[in-house]
Amino acid sequence: MSNTPLEILFERVSKSFSRPGGGPAFEAVRDLSFSVGRGELVAILGKTGCGKSTTFNLISGLIRPSAGRVAVQGHDPYADFAWFRGKIGIVFQNDRLMPWRTAIENVALGLELNKVPPAQRLEIAASWLARLGLSGHANDYPHALSGGMRQRVSVARAFAGKPDILLCDEPFSALDEHTGNALRQEFRNLLQETGATSIFITHSIDEALWFSARLMVFERPARIAYETTLAPETSEADRAAVRDRIRKVLSGEG
Amino acid sequence: MALADGEGAPAAGRFFAFTRFRYESVVALAGLAVVWQIASLFVPHFLFPSVPEIATRLVEIFTSWNSLLDMLATSGRILAGLGGAFVFGTLLAIPMARSPSLARYAYPLLNFNQGIPALSWVVIAIIWFRGIEFRIFFIMVMTTLPAFTFQVLDAYRAMSKDLFEMTLSFRPTRFDLLRTLIWPTVLPGMLTAWKVNLGNASRVVVVAELVGATGGVGYELLQQQQVFDMAGAIAWTLVLVIFVLVVQGVITLIETRALRYRAIAEHAL
């Protein structure tokens, strides 16, 4: 828990999904409580299917909880849907670019939906593309870009609107190691520069430790099995111990 | 540019694909004309008029003001009918896509409609309505609406959930969602529906005009049949074919422009 003003709050949140054709509901999140302070960067770890993405969708207001309360900046992200326009940026696992829009038009999408004037949004989008090394590809359609380039466009799209809250759902998992590492470094710099409150979902312990001081490990159905905050001065030995502990929690031994 | 699917020489590829298509089309149509001309030498004139005679009649149609009016009337009826079916079909498809319960009721009605022959709609329209133009419009809409609805519905349902969620994450207004996501998603299906329905519409309009109109290509075909003028019948048929081909070409141009973002696989060149 941070001492900074509260940005994201989960109070005993549960989420179940009904199965097509009946049968018992699938419980994705159970009695989950946590809070994130303004400007904080939190990494959520967990095995595939542990409800990380459901938690992510609850924060972003794409789904509503079956029980409990989710508040983001004091508002219900599902009920006060329009209130969050321009406030949340999301980097998804896959690039999710609109194939009929060029790279620059994809980056400008959030700005366009936030009613930023055309000339201004294109200028902002162009500067973000340049920042991510895609200046020469502004007018390329997604099919003409590599996977790494597409993900850069999607990162630019999320940052371009200067969101207060940035949600990242395993943004590098679909990239090869070299491309992922290069983008990871840029991404961390951007996070530090913008100061946005960030939730970073990953299944990589090293990635989580590298990105964030605060880590939450989820078990299925999504609830916190382990949580820790590392100080900048934490020694390598202590970090290794945390890594080992997380590994055990993830494998069910801890 | 990196890792493009089929990138490299798309413009050249499209050009050669286009010219090859035109070359093959010309050869096929010229072959048909030659076969017809040979047949006209051995078969009675009133059954197989010569190609020059048909061409002469075609020129007469295109140079006669009254014939041009007939041609324009039919073209207008086709476009108005298709436009109406497109609007009503889309207006029906969107709520069907958003409401499964509405879709469960609407599907059987559309399927039922699919089974009704165009000629039945002609008879029904003649009994129900007085105005010729409205009769034809009604027939056109009723016969081509289901195809538009099904195409738009399929395109809407095929919309990527990922893209939908991504767009929603920016909190668009309903109009913005329609403009930025739904419209571009359903556009390819709509263009396909226009192309498919155009052929159907040209057949239906002739039947409708044949029975109930006092002008248009169908009416002119009836005149040719009454005087047993095969050259005239074929020339008027060609007028309709030319119209369909021109509109198909316009739709293809729109498609090429609107769907230019699509990757072209080299094997398709």
PDB file of N, CA and C in Angstrom, chain A residues 160-234:
ATOM      1  N   ALA A 160       0.204   8.285 -26.103  1.00  0.00           N
ATOM      2  CA  ALA A 160      -0.051   9.551 -26.804  1.00  0.00           C
ATOM      3  C   ALA A 160      -1.081  10.427 -26.095  1.00  0.00           C
ATOM      4  N   GLY A 161      -2.058   9.805 -25.462  1.00  0.00           N
ATOM      5  CA  GLY A 161      -3.113  10.579 -24.802  1.00  0.00           C
ATOM      6  C   GLY A 161      -2.737  11.059 -23.416  1.00  0.00           C
ATOM      7  N   LYS A 162      -1.491  10.849 -23.000  1.00  0.00           N
ATOM      8  CA  LYS A 162      -1.024  11.206 -21.647  1.00  0.00           C
ATOM      9  C   LYS A 162      -2.010  10.726 -20.581  1.00  0.00           C
ATOM     10  N   PRO A 163      -2.226   9.421 -20.516  1.00  0.00           N
ATOM     11  CA  PRO A 163      -3.207   8.927 -19.540  1.00  0.00           C
ATOM     12  C   PRO A 163      -2.687   9.028 -18.104  1.00  0.00           C
ATOM     13  N   ASP A 164      -3.622   9.143 -17.167  1.00  0.00           N
ATOM     14  CA  ASP A 164      -3.239   9.137 -15.745  1.00  0.00           C
ATOM     15  C   ASP A 164      -2.875   7.719 -15.319  1.00  0.00           C
ATOM     16  N   ILE A 165      -3.558   6.764 -15.934  1.00  0.00           N
ATOM     17  CA  ILE A 165      -3.370   5.364 -15.543  1.00  0.00           C
ATOM     18  C   ILE A 165      -3.002   4.560 -16.780  1.00  0.00           C
ATOM     19  N   LEU A 166      -1.972   3.772 -16.635  1.00  0.00           N
ATOM     20  CA  LEU A 166      -1.528   2.953 -17.758  1.00  0.00           C
ATOM     21  C   LEU A 166      -1.630   1.481 -17.372  1.00  0.00           C
ATOM     22  N   LEU A 167      -2.355   0.736 -18.178  1.00  0.00           N
ATOM     23  CA  LEU A 167      -2.518  -0.697 -17.914  1.00  0.00           C
ATOM     24  C   LEU A 167      -1.784  -1.474 -19.000  1.00  0.00           C
ATOM     25  N   CYS A 168      -0.925  -2.393 -18.575  1.00  0.00           N
ATOM     26  CA  CYS A 168      -0.128  -3.136 -19.550  1.00  0.00           C
ATOM     27  C   CYS A 168      -0.342  -4.628 -19.319  1.00  0.00           C
ATOM     28  N   ASP A 169      -0.899  -5.283 -20.321  1.00  0.00           N
ATOM     29  CA  ASP A 169      -1.217  -6.708 -20.189  1.00  0.00           C
ATOM     30  C   ASP A 169      -0.208  -7.537 -20.987  1.00  0.00           C
ATOM     31  N   GLU A 170       0.842  -7.962 -20.342  1.00  0.00           N
ATOM     32  CA  GLU A 170       1.896  -8.770 -20.974  1.00  0.00           C
ATOM     33  C   GLU A 170       2.283  -8.195 -22.341  1.00  0.00           C
ATOM     34  N   PRO A 171       2.703  -6.939 -22.382  1.00  0.00           N
ATOM     35  CA  PRO A 171       2.899  -6.292 -23.692  1.00  0.00           C
ATOM     36  C   PRO A 171       4.048  -6.844 -24.525  1.00  0.00           C
ATOM     37  N   PHE A 172       4.945  -7.578 -23.891  1.00  0.00           N
ATOM     38  CA  PHE A 172       6.110  -8.057 -24.664  1.00  0.00           C
ATOM     39  C   PHE A 172       6.100  -9.574 -24.873  1.00  0.00           C
ATOM     40  N   SER A 173       5.053 -10.220 -24.410  1.00  0.00           N
ATOM     41  CA  SER A 173       5.058 -11.684 -24.447  1.00  0.00           C
ATOM     42  C   SER A 173       4.998 -12.246 -25.861  1.00  0.00           C
ATOM     43  N   ALA A 174       4.462 -11.451 -26.793  1.00  0.00           N
ATOM     44  CA  ALA A 174       4.342 -11.969 -28.163  1.00  0.00           C
ATOM     45  C   ALA A 174       5.567 -11.632 -29.018  1.00  0.00           C
ATOM     46  N   LEU A 175       6.554 -10.965 -28.414  1.00  0.00           N
ATOM     47  CA  LEU A 175       7.712 -10.537 -29.198  1.00  0.00           C
ATOM     48  C   LEU A 175       8.905 -11.470 -28.983  1.00  0.00           C
ATOM     49  N   ASP A 176       9.798 -11.518 -29.961  1.00  0.00           N
ATOM     50  CA  ASP A 176      11.007 -12.313 -29.772  1.00  0.00           C
ATOM     51  C   ASP A 176      11.885 -11.632 -28.718  1.00  0.00           C
ATOM     52  N   GLU A 177      12.863 -12.364 -28.208  1.00  0.00           N
ATOM     53  CA  GLU A 177      13.637 -11.900 -27.063  1.00  0.00           C
ATOM     54  C   GLU A 177      14.343 -10.565 -27.340  1.00  0.00           C
ATOM     55  N   HIS A 178      14.975 -10.488 -28.509  1.00  0.00           N
ATOM     56  CA  HIS A 178      15.739  -9.278 -28.836  1.00  0.00           C
ATOM     57  C   HIS A 178      14.823  -8.057 -28.926  1.00  0.00           C
ATOM     58  N   THR A 179      13.731  -8.223 -29.694  1.00  0.00           N
ATOM     59  CA  THR A 179      12.792  -7.109 -29.862  1.00  0.00           C
ATOM     60  C   THR A 179      12.159  -6.746 -28.521  1.00  0.00           C
ATOM     61  N   GLY A 180      11.789  -7.787 -27.757  1.00  0.00           N
ATOM     62  CA  GLY A 180      11.169  -7.567 -26.448  1.00  0.00           C
ATOM     63  C   GLY A 180      12.085  -6.790 -25.526  1.00  0.00           C
ATOM     64  N   ASN A 181      13.363  -7.161 -25.497  1.00  0.00           N
ATOM     65  CA  ASN A 181      14.321  -6.477 -24.615  1.00  0.00           C
ATOM     66  C   ASN A 181      14.483  -5.006 -25.001  1.00  0.00           C
ATOM     67  N   ALA A 182      14.584  -4.757 -26.299  1.00  0.00           N
ATOM     68  CA  ALA A 182      14.760  -3.378 -26.761  1.00  0.00           C
ATOM     69  C   ALA A 182      13.554  -2.524 -26.375  1.00  0.00           C
ATOM     70  N   LEU A 183      12.371  -3.076 -26.583  1.00  0.00           N
ATOM     71  CA  LEU A 183      11.153  -2.312 -26.301  1.00  0.00           C
ATOM     72  C   LEU A 183      10.941  -2.159 -24.793  1.00  0.00           C
ATOM     73  N   ARG A 184      11.335  -3.187 -24.049  1.00  0.00           N
ATOM     74  CA  ARG A 184      11.199  -3.171 -22.590  1.00  0.00           C
ATOM     75  C   ARG A 184      11.942  -1.961 -21.991  1.00  0.00           C
ATOM     76  N   GLN A 185      13.160  -1.748 -22.481  1.00  0.00           N
ATOM     77  CA  GLN A 185      13.982  -0.652 -21.965  1.00  0.00           C
ATOM     78  C   GLN A 185      13.317   0.700 -22.272  1.00  0.00           C
ATOM     79  N   GLU A 186      12.861   0.829 -23.520  1.00  0.00           N
ATOM     80  CA  GLU A 186      12.182   2.080 -23.898  1.00  0.00           C
ATOM     81  C   GLU A 186      10.931   2.288 -23.064  1.00  0.00           C
ATOM     82  N   PHE A 187      10.251   1.191 -22.858  1.00  0.00           N
ATOM     83  CA  PHE A 187       8.977   1.243 -22.144  1.00  0.00           C
ATOM     84  C   PHE A 187       9.185   1.701 -20.699  1.00  0.00           C
ATOM     85  N   ARG A 188      10.221   1.185 -20.075  1.00  0.00           N
ATOM     86  CA  ARG A 188      10.487   1.569 -18.684  1.00  0.00           C
ATOM     87  C   ARG A 188      10.836   3.064 -18.603  1.00  0.00           C
ATOM     88  N   ASN A 189      11.623   3.525 -19.557  1.00  0.00           N
ATOM     89  CA  ASN A 189      11.951   4.953 -19.589  1.00  0.00           C
ATOM     90  C   ASN A 189      10.682   5.810 -19.705  1.00  0.00           C
ATOM     91  N   LEU A 190       9.788   5.362 -20.581  1.00  0.00           N
ATOM     92  CA  LEU A 190       8.551   6.112 -20.791  1.00  0.00           C
ATOM     93  C   LEU A 190       7.697   6.135 -19.522  1.00  0.00           C
ATOM     94  N   LEU A 191       7.626   4.986 -18.858  1.00  0.00           N
ATOM     95  CA  LEU A 191       6.830   4.905 -17.629  1.00  0.00           C
ATOM     96  C   LEU A 191       7.373   5.868 -16.581  1.00  0.00           C
ATOM     97  N   GLN A 192       8.694   5.885 -16.461  1.00  0.00           N
ATOM     98  CA  GLN A 192       9.307   6.757 -15.460  1.00  0.00           C
ATOM     99  C   GLN A 192       9.096   8.234 -15.808  1.00  0.00           C
ATOM    100  N   GLU A 193       9.171   8.539 -17.091  1.00  0.00           N
ATOM    101  CA  GLU A 193       8.998   9.928 -17.530  1.00  0.00           C
ATOM    102  C   GLU A 193       7.581  10.434 -17.308  1.00  0.00           C
ATOM    103  N   THR A 194       6.608   9.609 -17.683  1.00  0.00           N
ATOM    104  CA  THR A 194       5.218  10.084 -17.623  1.00  0.00           C
ATOM    105  C   THR A 194       4.692  10.138 -16.195  1.00  0.00           C
ATOM    106  N   GLY A 195       5.193   9.259 -15.360  1.00  0.00           N
ATOM    107  CA  GLY A 195       4.739   9.242 -13.968  1.00  0.00           C
ATOM    108  C   GLY A 195       3.315   8.735 -13.817  1.00  0.00           C
ATOM    109  N   ALA A 196       2.800   8.057 -14.835  1.00  0.00           N
ATOM    110  CA  ALA A 196       1.441   7.530 -14.757  1.00  0.00           C
ATOM    111  C   ALA A 196       1.379   6.367 -13.759  1.00  0.00           C
ATOM    112  N   THR A 197       0.242   6.226 -13.125  1.00  0.00           N
ATOM    113  CA  THR A 197       0.008   5.057 -12.285  1.00  0.00           C
ATOM    114  C   THR A 197      -0.052   3.857 -13.239  1.00  0.00           C
ATOM    115  N   SER A 198       0.727   2.835 -12.936  1.00  0.00           N
ATOM    116  CA  SER A 198       0.813   1.741 -13.916  1.00  0.00           C
ATOM    117  C   SER A 198       0.607   0.377 -13.278  1.00  0.00           C
ATOM    118  N   ILE A 199      -0.165  -0.419 -13.954  1.00  0.00           N
ATOM    119  CA  ILE A 199      -0.328  -1.825 -13.575  1.00  0.00           C
ATOM    120  C   ILE A 199       0.292  -2.633 -14.704  1.00  0.00           C
ATOM    121  N   PHE A 200       1.233  -3.447 -14.352  1.00  0.00           N
ATOM    122  CA  PHE A 200       1.960  -4.205 -15.366  1.00  0.00           C
ATOM    123  C   PHE A 200       1.725  -5.692 -15.119  1.00  0.00           C
ATOM    124  N   ILE A 201       0.997  -6.310 -16.014  1.00  0.00           N
ATOM    125  CA  ILE A 201       0.700  -7.736 -15.858  1.00  0.00           C
ATOM    126  C   ILE A 201       1.717  -8.558 -16.642  1.00  0.00           C
ATOM    127  N   THR A 202       2.254  -9.554 -16.001  1.00  0.00           N
ATOM    128  CA  THR A 202       3.249 -10.390 -16.677  1.00  0.00           C
ATOM    129  C   THR A 202       3.266 -11.783 -16.047  1.00  0.00           C
ATOM    130  N   HIS A 203       3.816 -12.743 -16.775  1.00  0.00           N
ATOM    131  CA  HIS A 203       4.023 -14.046 -16.152  1.00  0.00           C
ATOM    132  C   HIS A 203       5.523 -14.319 -15.987  1.00  0.00           C
ATOM    133  N   SER A 204       6.327 -13.267 -16.249  1.00  0.00           N
ATOM    134  CA  SER A 204       7.777 -13.404 -16.119  1.00  0.00           C
ATOM    135  C   SER A 204       8.245 -12.738 -14.814  1.00  0.00           C
ATOM    136  N   ILE A 205       8.855 -13.538 -13.946  1.00  0.00           N
ATOM    137  CA  ILE A 205       9.320 -13.001 -12.660  1.00  0.00           C
ATOM    138  C   ILE A 205      10.385 -11.932 -12.896  1.00  0.00           C
ATOM    139  N   ASP A 206      11.321 -12.224 -13.785  1.00  0.00           N
ATOM    140  CA  ASP A 206      12.407 -11.272 -14.044  1.00  0.00           C
ATOM    141  C   ASP A 206      11.861  -9.952 -14.578  1.00  0.00           C
ATOM    142  N   GLU A 207      10.895 -10.061 -15.465  1.00  0.00           N
ATOM    143  CA  GLU A 207      10.311  -8.848 -16.036  1.00  0.00           C
ATOM    144  C   GLU A 207       9.632  -8.017 -14.943  1.00  0.00           C
ATOM    145  N   ALA A 208       8.906  -8.704 -14.076  1.00  0.00           N
ATOM    146  CA  ALA A 208       8.203  -8.012 -12.990  1.00  0.00           C
ATOM    147  C   ALA A 208       9.205  -7.320 -12.061  1.00  0.00           C
ATOM    148  N   LEU A 209      10.266  -8.022 -11.699  1.00  0.00           N
ATOM    149  CA  LEU A 209      11.278  -7.450 -10.800  1.00  0.00           C
ATOM    150  C   LEU A 209      12.000  -6.274 -11.456  1.00  0.00           C
ATOM    151  N   TRP A 210      12.182  -6.367 -12.746  1.00  0.00           N
ATOM    152  CA  TRP A 210      12.900  -5.336 -13.480  1.00  0.00           C
ATOM    153  C   TRP A 210      12.068  -4.061 -13.602  1.00  0.00           C
ATOM    154  N   PHE A 211      10.747  -4.256 -13.775  1.00  0.00           N
ATOM    155  CA  PHE A 211       9.882  -3.111 -14.005  1.00  0.00           C
ATOM    156  C   PHE A 211       9.455  -2.409 -12.738  1.00  0.00           C
ATOM    157  N   SER A 212       9.203  -3.194 -11.714  1.00  0.00           N
ATOM    158  CA  SER A 212       8.460  -2.630 -10.601  1.00  0.00           C
ATOM    159  C   SER A 212       9.062  -2.977  -9.251  1.00  0.00           C
ATOM    160  N   ALA A 213       8.869  -2.060  -8.293  1.00  0.00           N
ATOM    161  CA  ALA A 213       9.321  -2.328  -6.929  1.00  0.00           C
ATOM    162  C   ALA A 213       8.251  -3.110  -6.166  1.00  0.00           C
ATOM    163  N   ARG A 214       6.988  -2.883  -6.553  1.00  0.00           N
ATOM    164  CA  ARG A 214       5.907  -3.573  -5.849  1.00  0.00           C
ATOM    165  C   ARG A 214       5.373  -4.715  -6.719  1.00  0.00           C
ATOM    166  N   LEU A 215       5.330  -5.882  -6.108  1.00  0.00           N
ATOM    167  CA  LEU A 215       4.885  -7.069  -6.863  1.00  0.00           C
ATOM    168  C   LEU A 215       3.744  -7.769  -6.141  1.00  0.00           C
ATOM    169  N   MET A 216       2.765  -8.189  -6.914  1.00  0.00           N
ATOM    170  CA  MET A 216       1.674  -8.993  -6.360  1.00  0.00           C
ATOM    171  C   MET A 216       1.612 -10.288  -7.163  1.00  0.00           C
ATOM    172  N   VAL A 217       1.582 -11.394  -6.446  1.00  0.00           N
ATOM    173  CA  VAL A 217       1.501 -12.687  -7.133  1.00  0.00           C
ATOM    174  C   VAL A 217       0.095 -13.231  -6.919  1.00  0.00           C
ATOM    175  N   PHE A 218      -0.556 -13.561  -8.029  1.00  0.00           N
ATOM    176  CA  PHE A 218      -1.940 -14.059  -7.963  1.00  0.00           C
ATOM    177  C   PHE A 218      -1.960 -15.579  -8.026  1.00  0.00           C
ATOM    178  N   GLU A 219      -2.923 -16.138  -7.316  1.00  0.00           N
ATOM    179  CA  GLU A 219      -3.220 -17.553  -7.502  1.00  0.00           C
ATOM    180  C   GLU A 219      -4.652 -17.653  -8.004  1.00  0.00           C
ATOM    181  N   ARG A 220      -5.011 -18.780  -8.526  1.00  0.00           N
ATOM    182  CA  ARG A 220      -6.320 -18.963  -9.132  1.00  0.00           C
ATOM    183  C   ARG A 220      -7.347 -19.413  -8.084  1.00  0.00           C
ATOM    184  N   PRO A 221      -8.588 -18.853  -8.095  1.00  0.00           N
ATOM    185  CA  PRO A 221      -9.038 -17.671  -8.833  1.00  0.00           C
ATOM    186  C   PRO A 221      -8.388 -16.423  -8.257  1.00  0.00           C
ATOM    187  N   ALA A 222      -8.300 -15.392  -9.064  1.00  0.00           N
ATOM    188  CA  ALA A 222      -7.427 -14.255  -8.742  1.00  0.00           C
ATOM    189  C   ALA A 222      -7.600 -13.736  -7.316  1.00  0.00           C
ATOM    190  N   ARG A 223      -6.577 -13.920  -6.535  1.00  0.00           N
ATOM    191  CA  ARG A 223      -6.456 -13.316  -5.219  1.00  0.00           C
ATOM    192  C   ARG A 223      -4.965 -13.299  -4.905  1.00  0.00           C
ATOM    193  N   ILE A 224      -4.596 -12.446  -3.980  1.00  0.00           N
ATOM    194  CA  ILE A 224      -3.168 -12.249  -3.761  1.00  0.00           C
ATOM    195  C   ILE A 224      -2.598 -13.382  -2.903  1.00  0.00           C
ATOM    196  N   ALA A 225      -1.662 -14.095  -3.483  1.00  0.00           N
ATOM    197  CA  ALA A 225      -1.008 -15.184  -2.753  1.00  0.00           C
ATOM    198  C   ALA A 225       0.275 -14.684  -2.095  1.00  0.00           C
ATOM    199  N   TYR A 226       0.850 -13.649  -2.660  1.00  0.00           N
ATOM    200  CA  TYR A 226       2.097 -13.115  -2.123  1.00  0.00           C
ATOM    201  C   TYR A 226       2.258 -11.694  -2.617  1.00  0.00           C
ATOM    202  N   GLU A 227       2.725 -10.827  -1.748  1.00  0.00           N
ATOM    203  CA  GLU A 227       2.934  -9.438  -2.142  1.00  0.00           C
ATOM    204  C   GLU A 227       4.187  -8.912  -1.460  1.00  0.00           C
ATOM    205  N   THR A 228       4.971  -8.141  -2.185  1.00  0.00           N
ATOM    206  CA  THR A 228       6.172  -7.561  -1.584  1.00  0.00           C
ATOM    207  C   THR A 228       6.518  -6.252  -2.295  1.00  0.00           C
ATOM    208  N   THR A 229       7.229  -5.425  -1.578  1.00  0.00           N
ATOM    209  CA  THR A 229       7.736  -4.181  -2.167  1.00  0.00           C
ATOM    210  C   THR A 229       9.237  -4.122  -1.934  1.00  0.00           C
ATOM    211  N   LEU A 230       9.948  -3.917  -3.001  1.00  0.00           N
ATOM    212  CA  LEU A 230      11.410  -3.878  -2.891  1.00  0.00           C
ATOM    213  C   LEU A 230      11.895  -2.429  -2.899  1.00  0.00           C
ATOM    214  N   ALA A 231      12.763  -2.137  -1.963  1.00  0.00           N
ATOM    215  CA  ALA A 231      13.353  -0.793  -1.942  1.00  0.00           C
ATOM    216  C   ALA A 231      14.474  -0.752  -2.985  1.00  0.00           C
ATOM    217  N   PRO A 232      14.795   0.474  -3.485  1.00  0.00           N
ATOM    218  CA  PRO A 232      15.863   0.559  -4.495  1.00  0.00           C
ATOM    219  C   PRO A 232      17.177  -0.035  -3.986  1.00  0.00           C
ATOM    220  N   GLU A 233      17.391   0.058  -2.658  1.00  0.00           N
ATOM    221  CA  GLU A 233      18.666  -0.421  -2.123  1.00  0.00           C
ATOM    222  C   GLU A 233      18.642  -1.918  -1.790  1.00  0.00           C
ATOM    223  N   THR A 234      17.554  -2.598  -2.123  1.00  0.00           N
ATOM    224  CA  THR A 234      17.487  -4.039  -1.832  1.00  0.00           C
ATOM    225  C   THR A 234      18.650  -4.758  -2.516  1.00  0.00           C
TER     226      THR A 234
END
